[in-house]
Coordinates of N, CA and C in Angstrom, one line a residue:
F1 N 65.9 -57.8 -85.4 CA 67.1 -57.4 -85.2 C 67.2 -56.8 -83.2
L2 N 66.4 -56.0 -82.9 CA 66.5 -55.6 -81.5 C 66.5 -56.3 -80.7
I3 N 66.0 -57.5 -81.1 CA 65.7 -58.8 -80.1 C 67.3 -59.9 -80.3
I4 N 67.4 -59.4 -81.1 CA 68.4 -60.3 -81.8 C 70.3 -59.6 -80.9
S5 N 70.0 -58.3 -81.1 CA 70.7 -57.1 -80.6 C 71.0 -57.4 -79.1
L6 N 69.9 -57.7 -78.2 CA 69.7 -57.9 -76.7 C 70.3 -59.5 -76.4
V7 N 70.3 -60.1 -77.4 CA 70.2 -61.4 -77.4 C 72.1 -61.5 -76.9
G8 N 72.9 -60.5 -77.3 CA 74.2 -60.4 -77.9 C 74.7 -61.5 -78.1
P9 N 74.8 -61.9 -79.3 CA 75.4 -63.2 -80.1 C 77.2 -62.5 -80.1
R10 N 77.7 -64.0 -80.0 CA 78.9 -63.6 -80.4 C 79.8 -64.7 -80.9
W11 N 80.9 -64.2 -81.9 CA 81.7 -65.2 -82.8 C 83.2 -64.6 -82.2
G12 N 83.9 -66.2 -82.6 CA 84.8 -66.1 -82.1 C 85.6 -66.2 -81.0
T13 N 84.7 -66.9 -80.3 CA 85.0 -67.4 -78.9 C 86.3 -68.3 -78.9
Y14 N 87.3 -67.9 -77.7 CA 88.2 -68.8 -78.3 C 88.9 -69.0 -75.9
W15 N 89.1 -69.9 -75.7 CA 89.6 -70.8 -74.7 C 91.4 -69.6 -74.4
E16 N 91.6 -69.6 -73.0 CA 92.8 -68.6 -73.0 C 93.0 -69.5 -71.6
D17 N 94.7 -70.4 -71.8 CA 95.2 -71.1 -70.4 C 95.7 -69.2 -69.4
V18 N 95.0 -69.4 -68.1 CA 95.6 -68.5 -67.2 C 96.3 -69.1 -66.3
H19 N 97.4 -68.9 -66.0 CA 98.0 -70.0 -65.0 C 98.7 -68.5 -63.7
A20 N 98.0 -69.0 -62.9 CA 98.0 -68.4 -61.5 C 98.9 -68.9 -60.6
K21 N 99.9 -68.3 -60.4 CA 101.2 -68.6 -59.7 C 101.1 -68.1 -58.1
G22 N 100.5 -69.2 -57.2 CA 101.0 -69.0 -55.8 C 102.0 -69.5 -55.2
L23 N 101.6 -69.5 -53.5 CA 103.0 -69.0 -53.0 C 103.6 -70.5 -52.1
D24 N 103.7 -71.0 -52.1 CA 104.7 -72.4 -51.8 C 105.2 -72.0 -50.3
L25 N 104.7 -71.9 -49.1 CA 105.4 -72.1 -47.7 C 105.4 -73.1 -46.7
M26 N 106.6 -73.4 -46.2 CA 107.0 -74.5 -45.8 C 107.6 -73.7 -44.1
I27 N 106.4 -74.2 -42.8 CA 107.2 -73.2 -41.5 C 107.6 -74.8 -41.0
C28 N 109.1 -74.1 -40.5 CA 109.7 -75.2 -39.6 C 109.2 -74.7 -37.8
L29 N 108.7 -75.5 -37.1 CA 108.3 -74.8 -36.1 C 109.4 -75.8 -35.0
D30 N 110.4 -74.9 -34.4 CA 110.7 -75.2 -33.0 C 109.9 -76.1 -32.1
V31 N 110.2 -77.2 -31.6 CA 109.1 -78.1 -30.7 C 110.8 -78.5 -29.4
S32 N 111.8 -77.9 -29.6 CA 112.5 -78.4 -28.4 C 111.5 -78.1 -26.8
K33 N 112.8 -78.1 -26.2 CA 111.8 -77.9 -24.7 C 112.0 -76.9 -24.2
S34 N 112.8 -76.0 -24.5 CA 112.9 -74.5 -24.8 C 111.5 -73.3 -24.8
M35 N 111.0 -74.1 -25.8 CA 109.9 -73.3 -26.2 C 108.6 -73.9 -25.4
L36 N 109.2 -74.3 -24.4 CA 107.8 -74.4 -22.9 C 108.2 -72.9 -22.2
A37 N 109.1 -72.6 -22.2 CA 109.8 -71.2 -21.7 C 108.3 -70.6 -21.5
G38 N 108.1 -70.1 -20.5 CA 107.0 -69.1 -20.4 C 106.4 -67.5 -20.5
D39 N 108.3 -67.2 -21.0 CA 108.6 -65.2 -21.2 C 107.6 -64.5 -22.3
V40 N 106.9 -65.8 -23.4 CA 105.4 -65.7 -24.4 C 104.9 -66.2 -23.7
K41 N 103.5 -65.8 -23.5 CA 102.6 -66.3 -23.0 C 101.4 -67.0 -24.0
P42 N 100.9 -68.1 -23.8 CA 101.0 -68.7 -22.7 C 102.4 -69.8 -22.6
S43 N 103.0 -69.8 -23.4 CA 104.3 -70.7 -24.0 C 105.1 -69.9 -25.2
R44 N 106.4 -69.8 -25.2 CA 106.6 -69.9 -26.8 C 105.9 -70.8 -28.0
L45 N 105.6 -72.0 -27.7 CA 105.3 -72.9 -28.6 C 103.9 -72.8 -28.6
E46 N 103.0 -72.4 -27.9 CA 101.7 -72.3 -28.2 C 101.3 -70.8 -28.5
R47 N 102.5 -69.7 -28.5 CA 102.1 -68.5 -29.1 C 102.6 -68.9 -30.8
A48 N 103.3 -69.8 -30.8 CA 103.6 -69.7 -32.0 C 102.7 -70.5 -32.7
K49 N 102.1 -71.4 -32.4 CA 100.9 -72.1 -32.8 C 99.7 -71.6 -33.3
Q50 N 99.6 -70.7 -32.4 CA 98.4 -69.5 -32.9 C 98.8 -68.5 -33.4
D51 N 99.8 -67.9 -34.0 CA 100.4 -66.9 -34.9 C 100.2 -68.3 -36.5
I52 N 100.4 -68.8 -36.3 CA 100.8 -69.9 -37.5 C 99.2 -70.4 -38.2
R53 N 98.4 -70.2 -36.9 CA 96.8 -70.4 -37.2 C 96.4 -69.2 -38.0
D54 N 96.4 -68.4 -37.4 CA 96.1 -66.7 -37.7 C 96.2 -66.7 -39.7
L55 N 97.8 -67.1 -40.0 CA 98.9 -67.1 -41.1 C 97.5 -67.7 -41.9
V56 N 97.2 -68.9 -41.6 CA 97.0 -69.7 -42.5 C 95.7 -69.1 -42.6
S57 N 94.9 -69.1 -42.3 CA 93.4 -68.0 -42.1 C 93.4 -67.2 -43.4
A58 N 94.2 -66.7 -43.5 CA 94.9 -65.2 -44.4 C 95.1 -65.7 -45.7
L59 N 95.8 -67.1 -45.7 CA 96.5 -67.0 -47.0 C 95.4 -67.6 -48.1
P60 N 95.2 -67.3 -49.3 CA 94.7 -66.6 -50.5 C 94.2 -68.0 -51.4
G61 N 94.5 -69.6 -50.9 CA 94.9 -70.6 -52.1 C 96.6 -70.8 -51.7
D62 N 97.1 -70.3 -50.7 CA 98.5 -70.6 -51.0 C 98.7 -72.3 -50.6
R63 N 99.6 -73.1 -51.1 CA 100.1 -73.8 -50.4 C 101.0 -74.2 -49.3
V64 N 100.9 -74.7 -47.7 CA 101.5 -74.1 -46.9 C 101.6 -75.7 -46.1
G65 N 103.1 -75.8 -45.9 CA 103.5 -77.2 -45.1 C 104.2 -76.8 -43.5
L66 N 104.2 -78.1 -42.9 CA 104.8 -78.0 -41.7 C 105.8 -78.9 -41.1
V67 N 106.8 -78.6 -41.1 CA 108.2 -79.3 -40.0 C 108.2 -78.9 -39.3
A68 N 108.6 -80.0 -38.0 CA 108.4 -79.8 -36.5 C 110.2 -80.0 -36.6
F69 N 110.6 -79.6 -35.8 CA 111.9 -80.0 -35.2 C 112.9 -79.7 -34.1
A70 N 113.5 -80.5 -33.7 CA 114.3 -80.3 -32.4 C 115.4 -80.6 -32.6
G71 N 116.3 -82.1 -31.8 CA 117.4 -82.5 -32.6 C 117.9 -82.9 -34.0
K72 N 116.1 -83.4 -34.6 CA 116.5 -84.0 -35.9 C 114.5 -83.2 -36.0
P73 N 114.3 -82.9 -37.4 CA 113.6 -82.1 -38.1 C 112.5 -83.7 -38.4
S74 N 111.1 -83.5 -38.2 CA 110.3 -84.5 -38.8 C 109.1 -83.3 -39.3
M75 N 109.2 -84.6 -40.9 CA 107.5 -83.5 -41.7 C 106.6 -84.1 -41.3
K76 N 105.7 -83.4 -40.8 CA 104.5 -83.6 -40.1 C 103.2 -83.0 -41.2
C77 N 103.5 -82.5 -42.3 CA 102.5 -81.8 -42.8 C 103.0 -81.4 -44.2
P78 N 103.2 -82.5 -45.2 CA 103.3 -81.9 -47.2 C 102.7 -80.5 -47.5
L79 N 103.2 -80.1 -48.2 CA 102.9 -78.7 -49.1 C 101.2 -79.3 -49.5
T80 N 100.3 -78.5 -49.0 CA 98.7 -78.9 -49.1 C 97.8 -77.4 -49.4
I81 N 97.0 -77.5 -50.0 CA 95.7 -76.3 -49.7 C 94.9 -76.6 -48.9
D82 N 94.7 -77.9 -48.3 CA 93.7 -78.3 -47.4 C 94.0 -77.6 -45.7
Y83 N 93.8 -76.5 -45.7 CA 93.7 -76.0 -44.7 C 93.7 -76.6 -43.3
G84 N 92.0 -77.1 -43.7 CA 91.4 -78.0 -42.1 C 92.4 -79.4 -41.8
F85 N 92.9 -79.7 -42.6 CA 94.0 -80.9 -42.2 C 95.3 -80.4 -41.9
F86 N 95.9 -79.3 -42.1 CA 96.8 -78.5 -41.8 C 96.8 -78.4 -40.2
R87 N 95.3 -77.8 -40.0 CA 95.2 -77.2 -38.7 C 95.1 -78.2 -37.6
L88 N 94.9 -79.1 -38.0 CA 94.4 -80.4 -37.2 C 95.8 -81.0 -36.7
V89 N 96.9 -81.5 -38.3 CA 98.4 -81.9 -37.8 C 99.3 -80.9 -36.6
L90 N 98.3 -79.2 -37.4 CA 99.5 -77.9 -36.0 C 99.2 -78.2 -34.8
D91 N 97.4 -78.8 -34.4 CA 96.9 -78.9 -33.2 C 97.6 -79.9 -32.2
D92 N 98.2 -81.0 -32.6 CA 98.5 -82.1 -31.9 C 100.1 -81.7 -31.9
I93 N 101.0 -81.0 -32.6 CA 102.0 -80.5 -32.5 C 102.7 -80.4 -30.9
N94 N 103.3 -80.7 -30.2 CA 103.9 -80.6 -28.6 C 105.8 -80.8 -28.9
T95 N 105.7 -80.9 -27.7 CA 107.4 -80.8 -27.7 C 107.7 -82.9 -27.7
G96 N 106.9 -83.4 -28.0 CA 107.3 -84.9 -28.6 C 107.2 -85.2 -30.1
A97 N 106.9 -83.7 -30.7 CA 107.0 -84.2 -32.0 C 107.9 -84.7 -33.2
A98 N 109.1 -84.1 -32.1 CA 110.5 -84.6 -33.1 C 111.3 -85.2 -32.3
P99 N 112.0 -86.2 -32.7 CA 113.2 -86.9 -31.9 C 114.2 -86.2 -31.6
L100 N 114.8 -86.1 -30.5 CA 116.1 -86.0 -29.7 C 115.9 -84.4 -29.3
G101 N 116.6 -84.2 -28.7 CA 116.7 -82.8 -27.7 C 117.5 -82.3 -28.5
G102 N 117.3 -80.8 -28.1 CA 118.6 -79.7 -28.8 C 117.8 -78.9 -30.2
T103 N 118.4 -78.1 -30.7 CA 118.1 -77.2 -31.8 C 118.6 -77.5 -32.9
N104 N 118.2 -78.3 -34.1 CA 119.0 -78.3 -35.3 C 118.5 -77.7 -35.9
L105 N 118.7 -76.7 -36.6 CA 118.2 -75.6 -37.4 C 118.7 -76.0 -38.8
G106 N 119.8 -76.1 -38.9 CA 120.7 -76.2 -40.4 C 119.5 -77.6 -41.1
D107 N 119.6 -78.9 -40.2 CA 118.8 -79.7 -40.8 C 117.0 -79.6 -41.1
A108 N 116.6 -78.7 -40.4 CA 115.2 -78.3 -40.7 C 115.0 -77.7 -41.9
I109 N 116.0 -76.7 -42.1 CA 116.2 -76.1 -43.3 C 116.3 -77.0 -44.5
R110 N 117.3 -78.2 -44.6 CA 117.2 -79.0 -45.6 C 116.1 -79.5 -46.0
V111 N 115.5 -80.0 -44.7 CA 114.3 -80.7 -44.8 C 113.2 -80.1 -45.8
A112 N 113.4 -78.8 -45.3 CA 112.0 -78.0 -45.8 C 112.1 -78.1 -47.2
A113 N 113.3 -77.5 -47.8 CA 113.6 -77.4 -49.2 C 113.6 -78.6 -49.6
D114 N 113.8 -79.6 -49.2 CA 113.6 -80.9 -49.9 C 112.1 -81.0 -49.9
S115 N 111.5 -80.9 -49.3 CA 109.8 -81.1 -49.5 C 109.0 -80.4 -50.8
F116 N 109.9 -79.3 -51.3 CA 109.2 -78.6 -52.4 C 108.8 -79.5 -53.9
D117 N 108.0 -79.7 -54.7 CA 107.9 -80.7 -55.5 C 108.1 -80.5 -56.9
D118 N 108.3 -78.8 -57.1 CA 109.0 -79.3 -58.6 C 110.3 -77.7 -58.8
R119 N 110.8 -77.9 -59.8 CA 111.8 -77.2 -59.6 C 111.8 -75.7 -60.3
V120 N 110.4 -75.4 -60.3 CA 110.4 -73.6 -60.8 C 111.2 -73.0 -59.7
K121 N 111.9 -71.7 -59.9 CA 112.6 -71.0 -58.5 C 111.5 -70.3 -58.5
N122 N 111.9 -69.1 -57.2 CA 110.9 -68.2 -56.7 C 109.3 -68.4 -56.2
H123 N 108.8 -68.0 -55.9 CA 107.0 -68.1 -55.3 C 107.4 -69.6 -54.4
K124 N 108.7 -69.9 -53.4 CA 109.0 -70.4 -52.7 C 109.7 -69.8 -51.7
A125 N 109.0 -70.3 -49.8 CA 109.8 -69.8 -48.8 C 109.9 -70.7 -47.9
I126 N 110.5 -70.4 -47.1 CA 110.6 -71.1 -45.5 C 110.7 -70.3 -44.6
V127 N 109.7 -70.5 -43.4 CA 110.0 -69.9 -42.1 C 110.3 -70.7 -41.3
L128 N 111.2 -70.2 -40.5 CA 111.6 -70.5 -39.6 C 111.2 -69.9 -38.2
I129 N 110.7 -70.8 -37.0 CA 109.9 -69.9 -35.8 C 110.9 -70.8 -34.6
T130 N 111.6 -70.0 -34.2 CA 112.6 -70.7 -32.8 C 113.5 -69.9 -31.8
D131 N 113.5 -70.0 -30.8 CA 114.2 -69.7 -29.8 C 115.8 -69.6 -29.8
G132 N 116.2 -70.9 -30.8 CA 117.5 -71.7 -30.3 C 119.1 -70.8 -30.7
E133 N 119.9 -71.5 -30.3 CA 121.0 -70.7 -31.0 C 121.6 -72.5 -31.5
D134 N 122.3 -72.6 -32.9 CA 122.4 -73.5 -33.3 C 123.5 -73.2 -34.4
Q135 N 125.1 -74.2 -33.9 CA 126.2 -73.6 -35.3 C 126.6 -74.9 -35.6
E136 N 126.5 -75.7 -34.9 CA 126.9 -77.4 -35.1 C 126.1 -78.0 -36.5
S137 N 125.0 -77.3 -36.7 CA 124.3 -77.9 -38.1 C 124.5 -76.7 -39.4
Y138 N 125.8 -75.6 -39.0 CA 125.4 -75.2 -39.8 C 124.3 -74.4 -41.2
P139 N 123.7 -73.7 -39.9 CA 122.0 -73.4 -40.9 C 122.3 -72.2 -41.3
V140 N 123.5 -71.7 -41.4 CA 124.1 -70.2 -42.3 C 124.3 -70.6 -43.9
E141 N 125.0 -71.7 -44.0 CA 125.2 -72.3 -45.2 C 123.9 -72.7 -45.5
A142 N 123.6 -73.9 -44.7 CA 122.0 -74.4 -45.2 C 121.2 -73.0 -45.8
A143 N 120.6 -72.0 -45.4 CA 119.8 -71.0 -45.8 C 120.8 -70.8 -47.3
E144 N 122.1 -70.5 -47.5 CA 122.7 -70.2 -48.1 C 122.5 -70.6 -49.6
K145 N 122.6 -72.1 -49.5 CA 122.8 -73.1 -50.3 C 121.7 -73.4 -51.1
V146 N 120.1 -73.4 -50.5 CA 118.7 -73.8 -50.8 C 118.0 -72.3 -51.3
Y147 N 119.0 -71.3 -51.1 CA 118.5 -70.0 -52.2 C 119.5 -70.2 -53.4
R148 N 120.3 -70.1 -53.6 CA 121.4 -70.7 -54.7 C 121.1 -71.1 -55.6
D149 N 120.3 -72.8 -54.8 CA 120.5 -73.8 -55.9 C 118.8 -73.6 -56.1
K150 N 117.8 -73.6 -55.2 CA 116.5 -73.4 -55.9 C 115.3 -72.2 -55.5
G151 N 116.1 -71.2 -55.2 CA 115.4 -69.7 -54.9 C 114.7 -69.8 -54.0
I152 N 115.2 -70.9 -52.8 CA 114.0 -70.7 -52.1 C 114.4 -69.5 -51.0
R153 N 113.8 -68.5 -50.5 CA 113.8 -67.7 -49.1 C 113.9 -68.1 -48.1
V154 N 114.4 -67.7 -47.4 CA 114.8 -68.3 -45.4 C 114.2 -67.3 -44.8
F155 N 113.3 -66.8 -43.9 CA 112.9 -66.4 -43.3 C 112.9 -66.8 -41.5
T156 N 113.7 -66.0 -41.0 CA 113.5 -66.2 -39.7 C 112.9 -65.6 -38.7
I157 N 112.4 -66.1 -37.7 CA 111.1 -65.3 -36.4 C 111.7 -65.7 -35.2
G158 N 112.1 -65.0 -34.4 CA 112.7 -65.1 -33.3 C 112.1 -65.3 -31.8
L159 N 111.8 -65.9 -31.5 CA 110.8 -66.2 -30.0 C 111.8 -66.5 -28.5
G160 N 111.6 -65.4 -27.8 CA 111.8 -65.4 -26.7 C 112.7 -64.2 -26.1
D161 N 112.8 -64.3 -24.7 CA 113.7 -62.8 -24.2 C 115.4 -62.9 -24.7
A162 N 115.6 -62.1 -24.9 CA 117.1 -62.3 -25.6 C 118.0 -61.4 -24.6
G163 N 117.5 -61.1 -23.7 CA 118.4 -60.9 -22.2 C 118.5 -61.6 -21.1
Q164 N 118.0 -61.5 -20.3 CA 117.8 -62.0 -19.5 C 117.3 -63.9 -19.2
G165 N 116.0 -64.0 -20.7 CA 116.5 -65.5 -21.0 C 114.7 -65.8 -19.8
S166 N 114.4 -67.2 -20.1 CA 113.3 -67.6 -19.0 C 113.9 -69.0 -18.3
R167 N 113.3 -69.6 -17.5 CA 113.9 -71.1 -17.0 C 112.7 -71.8 -17.9
I168 N 112.9 -73.4 -18.3 CA 112.3 -74.1 -19.1 C 111.9 -75.0 -18.0
P169 N 110.5 -75.3 -18.0 CA 109.4 -75.9 -17.0 C 110.3 -77.7 -17.4
G170 N 110.0 -78.2 -16.2 CA 110.3 -79.3 -16.2 C 109.4 -80.3 -16.5
D171 N 109.9 -81.7 -16.4 CA 108.4 -82.6 -16.6 C 107.1 -82.8 -16.1
H172 N 107.3 -81.9 -14.8 CA 106.7 -82.0 -13.6 C 106.6 -80.6 -13.3
G173 N 105.1 -80.5 -12.8 CA 104.4 -79.3 -12.9 C 105.3 -78.5 -11.4
G174 N 105.5 -77.3 -11.9 CA 106.2 -76.6 -10.6 C 107.9 -76.3 -10.4
D175 N 108.4 -77.5 -11.5 CA 109.7 -77.5 -11.1 C 110.8 -77.1 -12.6
Y176 N 111.6 -76.8 -12.4 CA 112.2 -76.6 -13.7 C 113.4 -77.5 -14.1
V177 N 114.4 -77.1 -15.3 CA 115.0 -77.9 -16.0 C 116.1 -77.9 -15.5
M178 N 116.9 -78.4 -14.9 CA 118.4 -78.4 -13.7 C 119.8 -78.8 -14.8
H179 N 120.9 -78.3 -14.7 CA 121.8 -78.5 -15.1 C 123.5 -78.0 -14.3
D180 N 123.9 -79.4 -13.7 CA 124.6 -79.2 -12.6 C 124.1 -78.5 -11.7
G181 N 123.4 -78.7 -11.0 CA 122.2 -78.3 -9.8 C 121.9 -76.6 -9.7
Q182 N 121.9 -76.3 -11.2 CA 121.6 -75.1 -11.7 C 120.3 -75.2 -12.7
Q183 N 119.3 -74.2 -12.2 CA 118.4 -74.0 -13.3 C 118.9 -73.4 -14.6
V184 N 118.4 -73.9 -15.5 CA 118.8 -73.7 -17.2 C 117.5 -72.7 -17.1
W185 N 118.6 -71.4 -17.8 CA 117.8 -70.3 -18.6 C 118.1 -70.1 -20.1
S186 N 116.6 -70.1 -20.8 CA 117.0 -70.2 -22.3 C 116.7 -68.4 -22.9
K187 N 117.7 -68.4 -23.9 CA 117.7 -67.1 -24.4 C 117.6 -67.4 -25.7
M188 N 116.9 -66.1 -26.6 CA 116.8 -66.3 -27.6 C 117.7 -65.7 -28.4
D189 N 118.6 -66.1 -29.5 CA 119.4 -65.5 -29.9 C 119.6 -65.1 -31.5
P190 N 119.4 -63.7 -31.2 CA 118.9 -62.8 -32.2 C 120.0 -62.9 -33.4
R191 N 121.4 -63.0 -33.1 CA 122.8 -63.1 -34.5 C 122.5 -64.0 -35.3
T192 N 122.4 -65.0 -34.7 CA 122.3 -66.7 -35.4 C 121.0 -66.2 -37.0
L193 N 119.9 -66.0 -36.3 CA 118.9 -65.8 -36.9 C 119.0 -64.7 -37.9
Q194 N 119.8 -63.7 -37.6 CA 119.8 -62.4 -38.3 C 120.9 -63.2 -39.8
D195 N 121.4 -64.2 -39.2 CA 122.4 -64.6 -40.4 C 122.0 -65.1 -41.2
I196 N 121.0 -66.2 -41.0 CA 120.8 -67.1 -41.7 C 119.3 -66.8 -42.3
A197 N 118.8 -65.4 -42.2 CA 118.3 -64.4 -43.2 C 118.7 -63.6 -44.5
L198 N 120.0 -63.8 -43.9 CA 120.6 -62.7 -44.8 C 121.2 -63.7 -45.8
A199 N 121.5 -64.5 -45.5 CA 122.1 -65.5 -46.4 C 121.0 -66.3 -47.4
G200 N 119.8 -66.5 -46.5 CA 118.6 -67.0 -47.4 C 118.1 -65.9 -47.9
H201 N 118.0 -64.5 -48.3 CA 117.6 -63.3 -49.0 C 116.2 -63.6 -48.2
G202 N 115.9 -63.7 -47.2 CA 114.8 -63.6 -46.2 C 114.5 -62.3 -45.6
A203 N 114.4 -62.3 -44.3 CA 114.3 -61.4 -43.4 C 114.2 -61.7 -42.0
Y204 N 114.8 -61.2 -40.7 CA 114.8 -62.0 -39.5 C 113.4 -61.2 -39.1
V205 N 112.4 -61.2 -38.2 CA 111.6 -60.6 -37.2 C 112.0 -61.0 -36.0
P206 N 112.4 -60.2 -34.9 CA 112.5 -60.5 -33.6 C 111.2 -60.4 -32.9
A207 N 110.8 -61.1 -33.1 CA 109.3 -61.3 -31.9 C 109.4 -61.1 -30.9
G208 N 110.4 -61.6 -30.2 CA 110.6 -61.4 -28.7 C 109.7 -62.2 -27.9
T209 N 108.9 -61.5 -27.2 CA 108.4 -62.3 -26.5 C 106.7 -61.2 -26.4
Q210 N 107.0 -60.6 -27.8 CA 105.7 -60.2 -28.7 C 104.5 -61.3 -29.1
N211 N 103.3 -60.4 -29.7 CA 103.1 -61.6 -30.4 C 103.5 -61.6 -32.3
I212 N 103.7 -62.7 -32.7 CA 104.5 -62.7 -33.6 C 103.6 -61.9 -35.4
E213 N 102.2 -62.1 -35.4 CA 101.5 -61.3 -36.2 C 101.8 -61.2 -37.6
L214 N 102.1 -63.1 -38.0 CA 102.6 -63.0 -39.4 C 101.5 -62.9 -40.4
D215 N 102.4 -62.0 -41.8 CA 101.3 -61.9 -42.4 C 101.9 -62.2 -43.8
R216 N 101.2 -63.1 -44.3 CA 101.5 -63.2 -46.4 C 102.4 -61.8 -46.6

């Protein structure tokens, strides 16, 4: 009997399915020319990419995807838990990763929302990383709709100096983008990003010229 008790026989064993729900996170990254400005070192775009890498390294098995956008959004990586593949895609992102110039926030939100592949609300978020101002694509209305219809929260992160701004490097080293004979200065627009986050039941992070320090 002592030997049997040490073996520890068990009766009535049964299997139980336990469903763990992770987070689906779609990152929308602005790749317009203004993201090359140097008020965030080494540039707004490179700083954003590094902070996204840091975020992915801290994810505990959540799915993550990537949309690059400028004048139009472009799906670069659908939702995945293959973080190695995601990093390879992110490494290749530059200002040529999306068609057309400009900053189309509304369509970026819509494309990201359409990428989620189930109809279960909650546990979904869009993170919009940009320096841009956009009213023409109705980004506030887009954020409000994706939360109302799909339960997707929209978070915004503003990169760049909101006061003086910064010049935008040109295509050739040493010069800057010009318009009507004047150098173009890019300022981060906090008001629009605040309104988007409010409508999308998320939060606005005014990173400014500092590190973003993304955290799940």
